[in-house]
mmCIF file of C-alpha atoms and ligand atoms in Angstrom:
data_model
loop_
_atom_site.group_PDB
_atom_site.id
_atom_site.type_symbol
_atom_site.label_atom_id
_atom_site.label_comp_id
_atom_site.label_asym_id
_atom_site.label_seq_id
_atom_site.Cartn_x
_atom_site.Cartn_y
_atom_site.Cartn_z
ATOM 1 C CA MET A 1 0.056 0.019 -0.118
ATOM 2 C CA THR A 2 1.310 3.553 -0.771
ATOM 3 C CA SER A 3 2.277 5.537 2.087
ATOM 4 C CA THR A 4 -0.142 8.316 3.329
ATOM 5 C CA VAL A 5 2.563 10.665 4.172
ATOM 6 C CA GLN A 6 2.439 14.173 2.555
ATOM 7 C CA GLY A 7 5.143 16.634 1.623
ATOM 8 C CA ILE A 8 5.585 20.128 0.468
ATOM 9 C CA VAL A 9 6.737 20.270 -3.172
ATOM 10 C CA PHE A 10 7.656 23.647 -5.018
ATOM 11 C CA ASP A 11 8.269 22.418 -8.369
ATOM 12 C CA ILE A 12 8.513 19.250 -10.619
ATOM 13 C CA ARG A 13 10.590 19.640 -13.724
ATOM 14 C CA ARG A 14 10.246 17.062 -16.546
ATOM 15 C CA TYR A 15 12.743 16.240 -19.193
ATOM 16 C CA SER A 16 15.633 17.458 -17.164
ATOM 17 C CA VAL A 17 19.105 16.142 -18.424
ATOM 18 C CA HIS A 18 21.316 18.052 -15.639
ATOM 19 C CA ASP A 19 20.144 16.097 -12.647
ATOM 20 C CA GLY A 20 21.564 12.769 -13.065
ATOM 21 C CA PRO A 21 21.789 10.142 -16.111
ATOM 22 C CA GLY A 22 19.267 10.131 -18.822
ATOM 23 C CA ILE A 23 16.204 11.950 -19.031
ATOM 24 C CA ARG A 24 14.759 12.691 -15.533
ATOM 25 C CA THR A 25 11.983 14.332 -13.633
ATOM 26 C CA ALA A 26 13.236 16.428 -11.096
ATOM 27 C CA VAL A 27 10.991 16.834 -7.824
ATOM 28 C CA PHE A 28 11.986 19.811 -5.820
ATOM 29 C CA LEU A 29 11.126 19.607 -2.238
ATOM 30 C CA LYS A 30 10.471 22.863 -0.002
ATOM 31 C CA GLY A 31 12.695 23.763 2.834
ATOM 32 C CA CYS A 32 16.317 24.022 3.638
ATOM 33 C CA PRO A 33 18.447 24.418 6.652
ATOM 34 C CA ALA A 34 21.275 26.164 4.862
ATOM 35 C CA ARG A 35 21.057 29.918 3.828
ATOM 36 C CA CYS A 36 23.535 30.112 1.003
ATOM 37 C CA ALA A 37 23.938 33.753 -0.156
ATOM 38 C CA TRP A 38 24.082 32.710 -3.635
ATOM 39 C CA CYS A 39 21.102 30.268 -3.607
ATOM 40 C CA HIS A 40 19.273 30.525 -7.136
ATOM 41 C CA ASN A 41 16.205 28.933 -5.682
ATOM 42 C CA PRO A 42 15.124 31.087 -2.589
ATOM 43 C CA GLU A 43 11.785 29.858 -3.097
ATOM 44 C CA SER A 44 13.086 26.476 -1.935
ATOM 45 C CA GLN A 45 14.392 27.940 1.457
ATOM 46 C CA ARG A 46 11.269 28.259 3.574
ATOM 47 C CA SER A 47 9.199 25.167 4.436
ATOM 48 C CA ASP A 48 5.772 26.691 4.062
ATOM 49 C CA VAL A 49 3.861 27.947 1.131
ATOM 50 C CA GLU A 50 4.690 31.614 0.245
ATOM 51 C CA LEU A 51 3.454 34.217 -2.084
ATOM 52 C CA MET A 52 5.369 35.543 -5.215
ATOM 53 C CA HIS A 53 4.625 38.831 -6.920
ATOM 54 C CA TRP A 54 5.574 39.044 -10.602
ATOM 55 C CA PRO A 55 5.667 42.888 -11.381
ATOM 56 C CA GLN A 56 6.024 42.580 -15.212
ATOM 57 C CA ARG A 57 2.729 40.771 -15.226
ATOM 58 C CA CYS A 58 0.910 43.152 -13.003
ATOM 59 C CA VAL A 59 -1.651 45.759 -14.488
ATOM 60 C CA ALA A 60 -2.174 47.482 -11.249
ATOM 61 C CA CYS A 61 -5.933 46.871 -11.214
ATOM 62 C CA GLY A 62 -6.077 46.740 -7.617
ATOM 63 C CA ALA A 63 -8.143 43.611 -7.217
ATOM 64 C CA CYS A 64 -5.628 42.135 -4.747
ATOM 65 C CA VAL A 65 -5.718 45.146 -2.237
ATOM 66 C CA ALA A 66 -9.675 44.920 -2.144
ATOM 67 C CA VAL A 67 -9.606 41.242 -1.298
ATOM 68 C CA CYS A 68 -6.605 40.787 1.115
ATOM 69 C CA PRO A 69 -8.058 39.896 4.611
ATOM 70 C CA ARG A 70 -4.707 40.966 6.316
ATOM 71 C CA LYS A 71 -4.308 44.362 4.684
ATOM 72 C CA ALA A 72 -0.944 43.193 3.330
ATOM 73 C CA VAL A 73 -1.239 44.729 -0.195
ATOM 74 C CA SER A 74 -1.448 48.543 -0.763
ATOM 75 C CA MET A 75 -1.626 50.420 -3.782
ATOM 76 C CA VAL A 76 1.241 53.305 -3.985
ATOM 77 C CA ILE A 77 1.915 56.016 -6.739
ATOM 78 C CA GLY A 78 5.615 56.190 -7.852
ATOM 79 C CA PRO A 79 7.490 57.074 -10.996
ATOM 80 C CA ALA A 80 6.448 55.351 -14.153
ATOM 81 C CA GLN A 81 9.098 52.573 -14.612
ATOM 82 C CA ASP A 82 9.277 52.857 -18.547
ATOM 83 C CA ALA A 83 9.225 56.538 -19.226
ATOM 84 C CA GLY A 84 11.169 59.651 -18.276
ATOM 85 C CA ASP A 85 14.616 60.922 -18.306
ATOM 86 C CA ALA A 86 17.794 58.872 -17.369
ATOM 87 C CA ASP A 87 17.540 60.671 -14.001
ATOM 88 C CA GLY A 88 13.955 59.483 -13.507
ATOM 89 C CA GLN A 89 12.620 62.925 -13.805
ATOM 90 C CA GLY A 90 9.668 64.191 -16.005
ATOM 91 C CA GLY A 91 8.253 60.507 -16.970
ATOM 92 C CA GLY A 92 4.851 60.645 -15.016
ATOM 93 C CA THR A 93 3.657 58.380 -12.279
ATOM 94 C CA GLN A 94 1.999 54.989 -12.241
ATOM 95 C CA ALA A 95 0.192 53.166 -9.393
ATOM 96 C CA ARG A 96 1.569 49.603 -8.298
ATOM 97 C CA PRO A 97 0.756 47.159 -5.482
ATOM 98 C CA VAL A 98 3.090 46.743 -2.790
ATOM 99 C CA ILE A 99 2.997 43.644 -0.699
ATOM 100 C CA GLN A 100 4.021 43.542 2.871
ATOM 101 C CA PHE A 101 5.406 39.952 2.999
ATOM 102 C CA ASP A 102 5.864 39.823 6.502
ATOM 103 C CA MET A 103 1.908 40.300 6.850
ATOM 104 C CA CYS A 104 1.016 37.765 4.378
ATOM 105 C CA ASP A 105 -0.069 34.271 5.520
ATOM 106 C CA ALA A 106 -0.205 33.060 1.738
ATOM 107 C CA CYS A 107 -4.086 32.485 2.064
ATOM 108 C CA GLY A 108 -4.222 32.865 -1.663
ATOM 109 C CA THR A 109 -7.277 35.038 -1.763
ATOM 110 C CA CYS A 110 -5.341 37.667 -4.002
ATOM 111 C CA VAL A 111 -4.191 34.694 -6.477
ATOM 112 C CA GLU A 112 -7.790 33.612 -7.106
ATOM 113 C CA VAL A 113 -8.718 37.125 -8.261
ATOM 114 C CA CYS A 114 -5.556 38.319 -10.026
ATOM 115 C CA PRO A 115 -6.563 38.643 -13.732
ATOM 116 C CA ARG A 116 -2.888 38.184 -14.785
ATOM 117 C CA GLN A 117 -1.324 35.658 -12.600
ATOM 118 C CA ALA A 118 0.850 38.232 -11.231
ATOM 119 C CA VAL A 119 0.638 36.870 -7.785
ATOM 120 C CA THR A 120 1.061 33.050 -7.286
ATOM 121 C CA LEU A 121 1.743 30.564 -4.434
ATOM 122 C CA VAL A 122 4.905 28.767 -4.212
ATOM 123 C CA GLY A 123 4.609 25.220 -2.719
ATOM 124 C CA ARG A 124 1.782 22.536 -2.617
ATOM 125 C CA TRP A 125 1.234 19.651 -0.319
ATOM 126 C CA MET A 126 1.329 16.392 -2.160
ATOM 127 C CA SER A 127 0.992 12.788 -1.262
ATOM 128 C CA VAL A 128 3.203 10.057 -2.409
ATOM 129 C CA ALA A 129 0.634 8.783 -4.897
ATOM 130 C CA ASP A 130 0.337 12.325 -6.293
ATOM 131 C CA VAL A 131 4.068 12.573 -6.919
ATOM 132 C CA MET A 132 4.103 9.088 -8.302
ATOM 133 C CA ASP A 133 1.412 9.992 -10.749
ATOM 134 C CA GLU A 134 3.541 12.859 -12.206
ATOM 135 C CA LEU A 135 6.644 10.456 -12.496
ATOM 136 C CA GLU A 136 4.857 7.702 -14.240
ATOM 137 C CA ARG A 137 3.751 10.046 -16.959
ATOM 138 C CA ASP A 138 7.278 10.154 -18.391
ATOM 139 C CA ARG A 139 8.186 6.321 -17.851
ATOM 140 C CA PRO A 140 9.039 5.833 -21.752
ATOM 141 C CA PHE A 141 11.568 8.589 -21.478
ATOM 142 C CA TYR A 142 13.271 7.021 -18.461
ATOM 143 C CA ASP A 143 13.270 3.632 -20.009
ATOM 144 C CA GLN A 144 14.854 4.707 -23.353
ATOM 145 C CA SER A 145 17.416 6.979 -21.849
ATOM 146 C CA GLY A 146 18.342 5.332 -18.681
ATOM 147 C CA GLY A 147 16.872 8.264 -16.593
ATOM 148 C CA GLY A 148 14.570 8.243 -13.631
ATOM 149 C CA VAL A 149 13.712 10.520 -10.880
ATOM 150 C CA THR A 150 15.835 13.294 -9.058
ATOM 151 C CA PHE A 151 14.738 14.561 -5.547
ATOM 152 C CA SER A 152 16.120 18.074 -5.089
ATOM 153 C CA GLY A 153 15.270 21.104 -3.067
ATOM 154 C CA GLY A 154 15.507 23.169 -1.086
ATOM 155 C CA GLU A 155 17.145 20.175 0.967
ATOM 156 C CA PRO A 156 15.159 17.036 0.315
ATOM 157 C CA LEU A 157 16.472 15.513 3.365
ATOM 158 C CA ALA A 158 14.758 17.970 5.328
ATOM 159 C CA GLN A 159 11.387 16.064 4.813
ATOM 160 C CA PRO A 160 12.647 12.590 5.821
ATOM 161 C CA ASP A 161 9.493 10.741 6.002
ATOM 162 C CA PHE A 162 8.235 11.968 2.737
ATOM 163 C CA LEU A 163 11.562 11.408 0.878
ATOM 164 C CA LEU A 164 12.004 7.976 2.245
ATOM 165 C CA ALA A 165 8.464 7.126 1.360
ATOM 166 C CA LEU A 166 9.059 8.369 -2.285
ATOM 167 C CA LEU A 167 12.210 6.582 -2.665
ATOM 168 C CA LYS A 168 10.647 3.194 -1.284
ATOM 169 C CA GLU A 169 7.810 3.705 -3.721
ATOM 170 C CA CYS A 170 10.241 4.430 -6.633
ATOM 171 C CA LYS A 171 12.254 1.285 -6.205
ATOM 172 C CA ARG A 172 8.995 -0.780 -5.689
ATOM 173 C CA VAL A 173 8.121 0.306 -9.373
ATOM 174 C CA ASP A 174 11.766 -0.011 -10.584
ATOM 175 C CA LEU A 175 12.542 3.695 -11.098
ATOM 176 C CA HIS A 176 16.176 4.892 -10.924
ATOM 177 C CA THR A 177 16.658 7.500 -7.894
ATOM 178 C CA CYS A 178 19.104 10.349 -7.476
ATOM 179 C CA VAL A 179 19.011 12.473 -4.382
ATOM 180 C CA ASP A 180 20.510 16.031 -4.807
ATOM 181 C CA THR A 181 21.602 17.141 -1.251
ATOM 182 C CA SER A 182 23.519 19.592 0.858
ATOM 183 C CA GLY A 183 24.415 16.872 3.021
ATOM 184 C CA ILE A 184 23.063 19.048 5.987
ATOM 185 C CA ALA A 185 21.007 16.368 7.559
ATOM 186 C CA PRO A 186 21.156 14.154 10.891
ATOM 187 C CA PRO A 187 23.197 11.081 10.120
ATOM 188 C CA GLU A 188 20.574 8.580 10.971
ATOM 189 C CA VAL A 189 18.324 10.249 8.064
ATOM 190 C CA VAL A 190 21.166 9.813 5.752
ATOM 191 C CA GLN A 191 21.562 6.076 6.908
ATOM 192 C CA ALA A 192 18.146 5.382 6.378
ATOM 193 C CA MET A 193 18.117 6.571 2.865
ATOM 194 C CA ILE A 194 21.083 4.566 1.654
ATOM 195 C CA PRO A 195 19.453 1.340 0.489
ATOM 196 C CA TRP A 196 16.902 3.402 -1.681
ATOM 197 C CA VAL A 197 19.394 5.852 -3.467
ATOM 198 C CA ASP A 198 21.141 4.976 -6.742
ATOM 199 C CA LEU A 199 23.195 7.997 -7.081
ATOM 200 C CA TRP A 200 23.840 10.801 -4.598
ATOM 201 C CA LEU A 201 24.566 14.386 -6.119
ATOM 202 C CA TYR A 202 26.322 15.595 -3.068
ATOM 203 C CA ASP A 203 27.233 19.222 -2.601
ATOM 204 C CA ILE A 204 30.639 20.245 -1.118
ATOM 205 C CA LYS A 205 30.892 24.060 -0.871
ATOM 206 C CA SER A 206 33.750 24.256 1.352
ATOM 207 C CA VAL A 207 35.801 22.338 3.828
ATOM 208 C CA ASP A 208 36.807 25.473 5.756
ATOM 209 C CA ASP A 209 34.569 25.295 8.678
ATOM 210 C CA ALA A 210 34.606 28.974 9.577
ATOM 211 C CA ALA A 211 33.831 29.952 5.897
ATOM 212 C CA HIS A 212 31.048 27.434 5.679
ATOM 213 C CA CYS A 213 29.459 28.649 9.026
ATOM 214 C CA GLU A 214 29.617 32.331 7.560
ATOM 215 C CA HIS A 215 28.287 31.730 4.004
ATOM 216 C CA VAL A 216 26.013 28.750 4.252
ATOM 217 C CA GLY A 217 24.813 29.215 8.019
ATOM 218 C CA VAL A 218 25.755 25.469 9.010
ATOM 219 C CA SER A 219 28.962 23.808 9.991
ATOM 220 C CA SER A 220 30.735 21.834 7.321
ATOM 221 C CA ARG A 221 31.367 19.028 9.646
ATOM 222 C CA ILE A 222 28.071 17.538 9.424
ATOM 223 C CA VAL A 223 28.484 17.551 5.670
ATOM 224 C CA LEU A 224 31.595 15.764 5.581
ATOM 225 C CA ALA A 225 30.565 13.368 8.293
ATOM 226 C CA ASN A 226 27.760 12.317 6.089
ATOM 227 C CA LEU A 227 29.805 12.066 2.919
ATOM 228 C CA SER A 228 32.174 9.862 4.905
ATOM 229 C CA LYS A 229 29.250 7.832 6.064
ATOM 230 C CA LEU A 230 28.193 7.304 2.214
ATOM 231 C CA ALA A 231 31.685 6.325 1.283
ATOM 232 C CA SER A 232 31.955 3.729 3.955
ATOM 233 C CA ALA A 233 28.722 2.180 2.603
ATOM 234 C CA SER A 234 30.180 2.322 -0.940
ATOM 235 C CA ALA A 235 27.272 4.482 -1.970
ATOM 236 C CA ASN A 236 27.320 5.902 -5.581
ATOM 237 C CA VAL A 237 28.207 9.354 -5.045
ATOM 238 C CA ALA A 238 29.147 12.308 -7.453
ATOM 239 C CA ALA A 239 30.608 15.419 -5.634
ATOM 240 C CA ARG A 240 28.957 18.711 -6.798
ATOM 241 C CA VAL A 241 31.178 21.794 -5.999
ATOM 242 C CA PRO A 242 29.180 25.141 -6.765
ATOM 243 C CA VAL A 243 32.155 27.660 -7.658
ATOM 244 C CA ILE A 244 31.233 30.919 -6.068
ATOM 245 C CA PRO A 245 33.192 34.141 -6.347
ATOM 246 C CA SER A 246 34.842 35.560 -3.314
ATOM 247 C CA PHE A 247 33.901 32.230 -1.611
ATOM 248 C CA ASN A 248 35.763 29.220 -3.202
ATOM 249 C CA ASP A 249 36.836 30.133 -6.493
ATOM 250 C CA THR A 250 40.701 29.632 -6.053
ATOM 251 C CA GLU A 251 42.990 26.595 -6.638
ATOM 252 C CA ASP A 252 43.755 26.470 -2.866
ATOM 253 C CA ASP A 253 39.970 26.110 -2.154
ATOM 254 C CA MET A 254 39.573 23.163 -4.592
ATOM 255 C CA GLU A 255 42.848 21.574 -3.688
ATOM 256 C CA ALA A 256 41.677 21.481 -0.062
ATOM 257 C CA ILE A 257 38.217 19.871 -1.182
ATOM 258 C CA ALA A 258 40.201 17.330 -3.353
ATOM 259 C CA ARG A 259 42.168 16.492 -0.445
ATOM 260 C CA VAL A 260 39.311 15.567 1.701
ATOM 261 C CA LEU A 261 37.644 13.576 -1.196
ATOM 262 C CA ALA A 262 40.843 11.787 -1.721
ATOM 263 C CA GLU A 263 41.062 10.698 1.790
ATOM 264 C CA LEU A 264 37.615 9.142 1.759
ATOM 265 C CA GLU A 265 37.515 5.343 2.145
ATOM 266 C CA GLY A 266 37.795 3.585 -1.027
ATOM 267 C CA LYS A 267 38.610 7.142 -2.723
ATOM 268 C CA ARG A 268 34.870 7.691 -3.391
ATOM 269 C CA PRO A 269 33.404 9.525 -4.873
ATOM 270 C CA LEU A 270 35.219 9.124 -8.135
ATOM 271 C CA ARG A 271 33.420 11.966 -9.872
ATOM 272 C CA VAL A 272 33.358 15.564 -9.486
ATOM 273 C CA HIS A 273 30.956 18.156 -11.041
ATOM 274 C CA LEU A 274 32.073 21.844 -10.800
ATOM 275 C CA LEU A 275 28.944 24.179 -11.051
ATOM 276 C CA PRO A 276 29.737 27.802 -11.907
ATOM 277 C CA TYR A 277 27.815 30.429 -9.876
ATOM 278 C CA HIS A 278 25.182 32.055 -12.041
ATOM 279 C CA VAL A 279 22.930 35.049 -11.329
ATOM 280 C CA LEU A 280 19.611 33.506 -12.880
ATOM 281 C CA GLY A 281 17.914 33.341 -9.261
ATOM 282 C CA GLU A 282 18.080 37.189 -8.880
ATOM 283 C CA GLN A 283 14.589 38.123 -9.992
ATOM 284 C CA LYS A 284 13.149 35.630 -7.696
ATOM 285 C CA TYR A 285 14.404 37.362 -4.593
ATOM 286 C CA GLU A 286 12.641 40.386 -5.712
ATOM 287 C CA ARG A 287 9.212 38.578 -6.356
ATOM 288 C CA LEU A 288 9.507 37.177 -2.844
ATOM 289 C CA GLY A 289 10.249 40.571 -1.245
ATOM 290 C CA ARG A 290 13.607 39.905 -0.301
ATOM 291 C CA GLY A 291 17.156 41.531 -1.060
ATOM 292 C CA TYR A 292 19.642 39.533 -2.975
ATOM 293 C CA GLU A 293 23.355 39.897 -1.469
ATOM 294 C CA MET A 294 25.187 38.526 -4.581
ATOM 295 C CA ARG A 295 24.195 41.470 -6.905
ATOM 296 C CA LEU A 296 27.594 42.630 -7.690
ATOM 297 C CA LEU A 297 29.283 39.257 -8.462
ATOM 298 C CA ARG A 298 29.942 37.957 -11.880
ATOM 299 C CA ALA A 299 29.863 34.272 -13.052
ATOM 300 C CA PRO A 300 33.350 32.660 -13.034
ATOM 301 C CA SER A 301 34.979 32.661 -16.522
ATOM 302 C CA GLN A 302 35.372 29.368 -18.532
ATOM 303 C CA GLU A 303 38.984 29.682 -18.244
ATOM 304 C CA LEU A 304 38.848 29.734 -14.474
ATOM 305 C CA MET A 305 36.373 26.832 -14.318
ATOM 306 C CA GLU A 306 38.999 24.735 -16.504
ATOM 307 C CA ARG A 307 41.817 25.737 -14.279
ATOM 308 C CA LEU A 308 39.833 24.639 -11.202
ATOM 309 C CA ALA A 309 38.653 21.545 -12.939
ATOM 310 C CA ARG A 310 42.356 20.544 -13.530
ATOM 311 C CA VAL A 311 42.812 20.527 -9.643
ATOM 312 C CA PHE A 312 40.398 17.339 -9.250
ATOM 313 C CA VAL A 313 41.744 15.797 -12.660
ATOM 314 C CA ARG A 314 45.315 15.945 -11.141
ATOM 315 C CA GLU A 315 43.832 13.991 -8.000
ATOM 316 C CA GLY A 316 42.403 11.350 -10.280
ATOM 317 C CA PHE A 317 38.866 12.352 -10.229
ATOM 318 C CA GLN A 318 36.610 11.973 -13.199
ATOM 319 C CA THR A 319 35.781 15.748 -13.610
ATOM 320 C CA ARG A 320 33.367 17.828 -15.502
ATOM 321 C CA ILE A 321 32.091 21.495 -15.471
ATOM 322 C CA GLY A 322 28.315 21.605 -15.219
ATOM 323 C CA GLY A 323 25.686 19.288 -13.596
HETATM 324 S S1 SF4 B 401 -4.703 41.675 -8.801
HETATM 325 FE FE1 SF4 B 401 -2.741 41.120 -10.136
HETATM 326 S S2 SF4 B 401 -2.798 42.408 -11.779
HETATM 327 FE FE2 SF4 B 401 -4.234 43.452 -10.245
HETATM 328 S S3 SF4 B 401 -2.901 44.860 -8.840
HETATM 329 FE FE3 SF4 B 401 -3.041 42.734 -7.898
HETATM 330 S S4 SF4 B 401 -1.115 41.549 -8.769
HETATM 331 FE FE4 SF4 B 401 -1.629 43.483 -10.027
HETATM 332 S S1 SF4 B 402 -2.024 35.745 -0.146
HETATM 333 FE FE1 SF4 B 402 -3.488 36.368 1.302
HETATM 334 S S2 SF4 B 402 -2.696 37.431 3.043
HETATM 335 FE FE2 SF4 B 402 -1.171 37.319 1.347
HETATM 336 S S3 SF4 B 402 -1.421 39.193 0.147
HETATM 337 FE FE3 SF4 B 402 -2.716 37.718 -0.951
HETATM 338 S S4 SF4 B 402 -4.720 37.839 0.133
HETATM 339 FE FE4 SF4 B 402 -3.216 38.977 1.573
#
């Protein structure tokens, strides 16, 4: 019998080719214990349903203001955004809704009345059966390509009961499983998942504990302890290293990570994926009413990525740039 446990999911992406072998469906679970400043999925961080506002779609009709039971939306008059001089003078004014996100409880009333889908809810509660129904739709693609399902986030291990139930159901129906994780979870949670995961996509951001605490918000010790546990269990692991400017983008940073990976039992994992920082998540912060701290940073150059990749190649790891 399929488990009755439910979890909160913020996205399901079909036909993914960057989240493990073959063609996959990626299921993104909401909620994450880390607070990486560079996170490109800020809507994944909180573990509850939340509201997003899309200014480009909004026609300032005011319907959301009229219906909000918590008075979290108000209409303000400001300079028109697409007119006026370079200094913003003389271009007229326009009305626009301003959402006080700290007053919003994501009741969804404004979403129902908005004529332009300019407000949306992120996150929905799903049962294991709901998710499996979605996954089964693309079974022919998995079978032809050697693909399957990847559970990502957020941090999928932050919903351990839901994830474990999903993994067991996937194996019962013979689906290949990947878990894309930060490794930030209690060791007993990782242990419980091991028999049900075909491939771990395991983030290693830094082995410098002070830097990890400062920029991720959590000690690196738990990440490395869980990685060691996976290596000892001969789990199939690909280490994923996000390359973040001003955080870990030097050869010294990569050499430190490579040394830790090389010392793991059985010299696992054998594969390393270097993931260049990108700014694609920037607009999402604005839609959620949050600031984006990484605004001034640029993506690392291809030349730098290749230089950093050679560090892992020298240590004997199969290394590639990208997921
Ligand atoms: S209801 Fe939608 S389109 Fe109208 S002001 Fe609100 S967000 Fe904008
Ligand atoms: S989701 Fe509910 S509380 Fe939040 S802005 Fe819309 S109507 Fe108001």
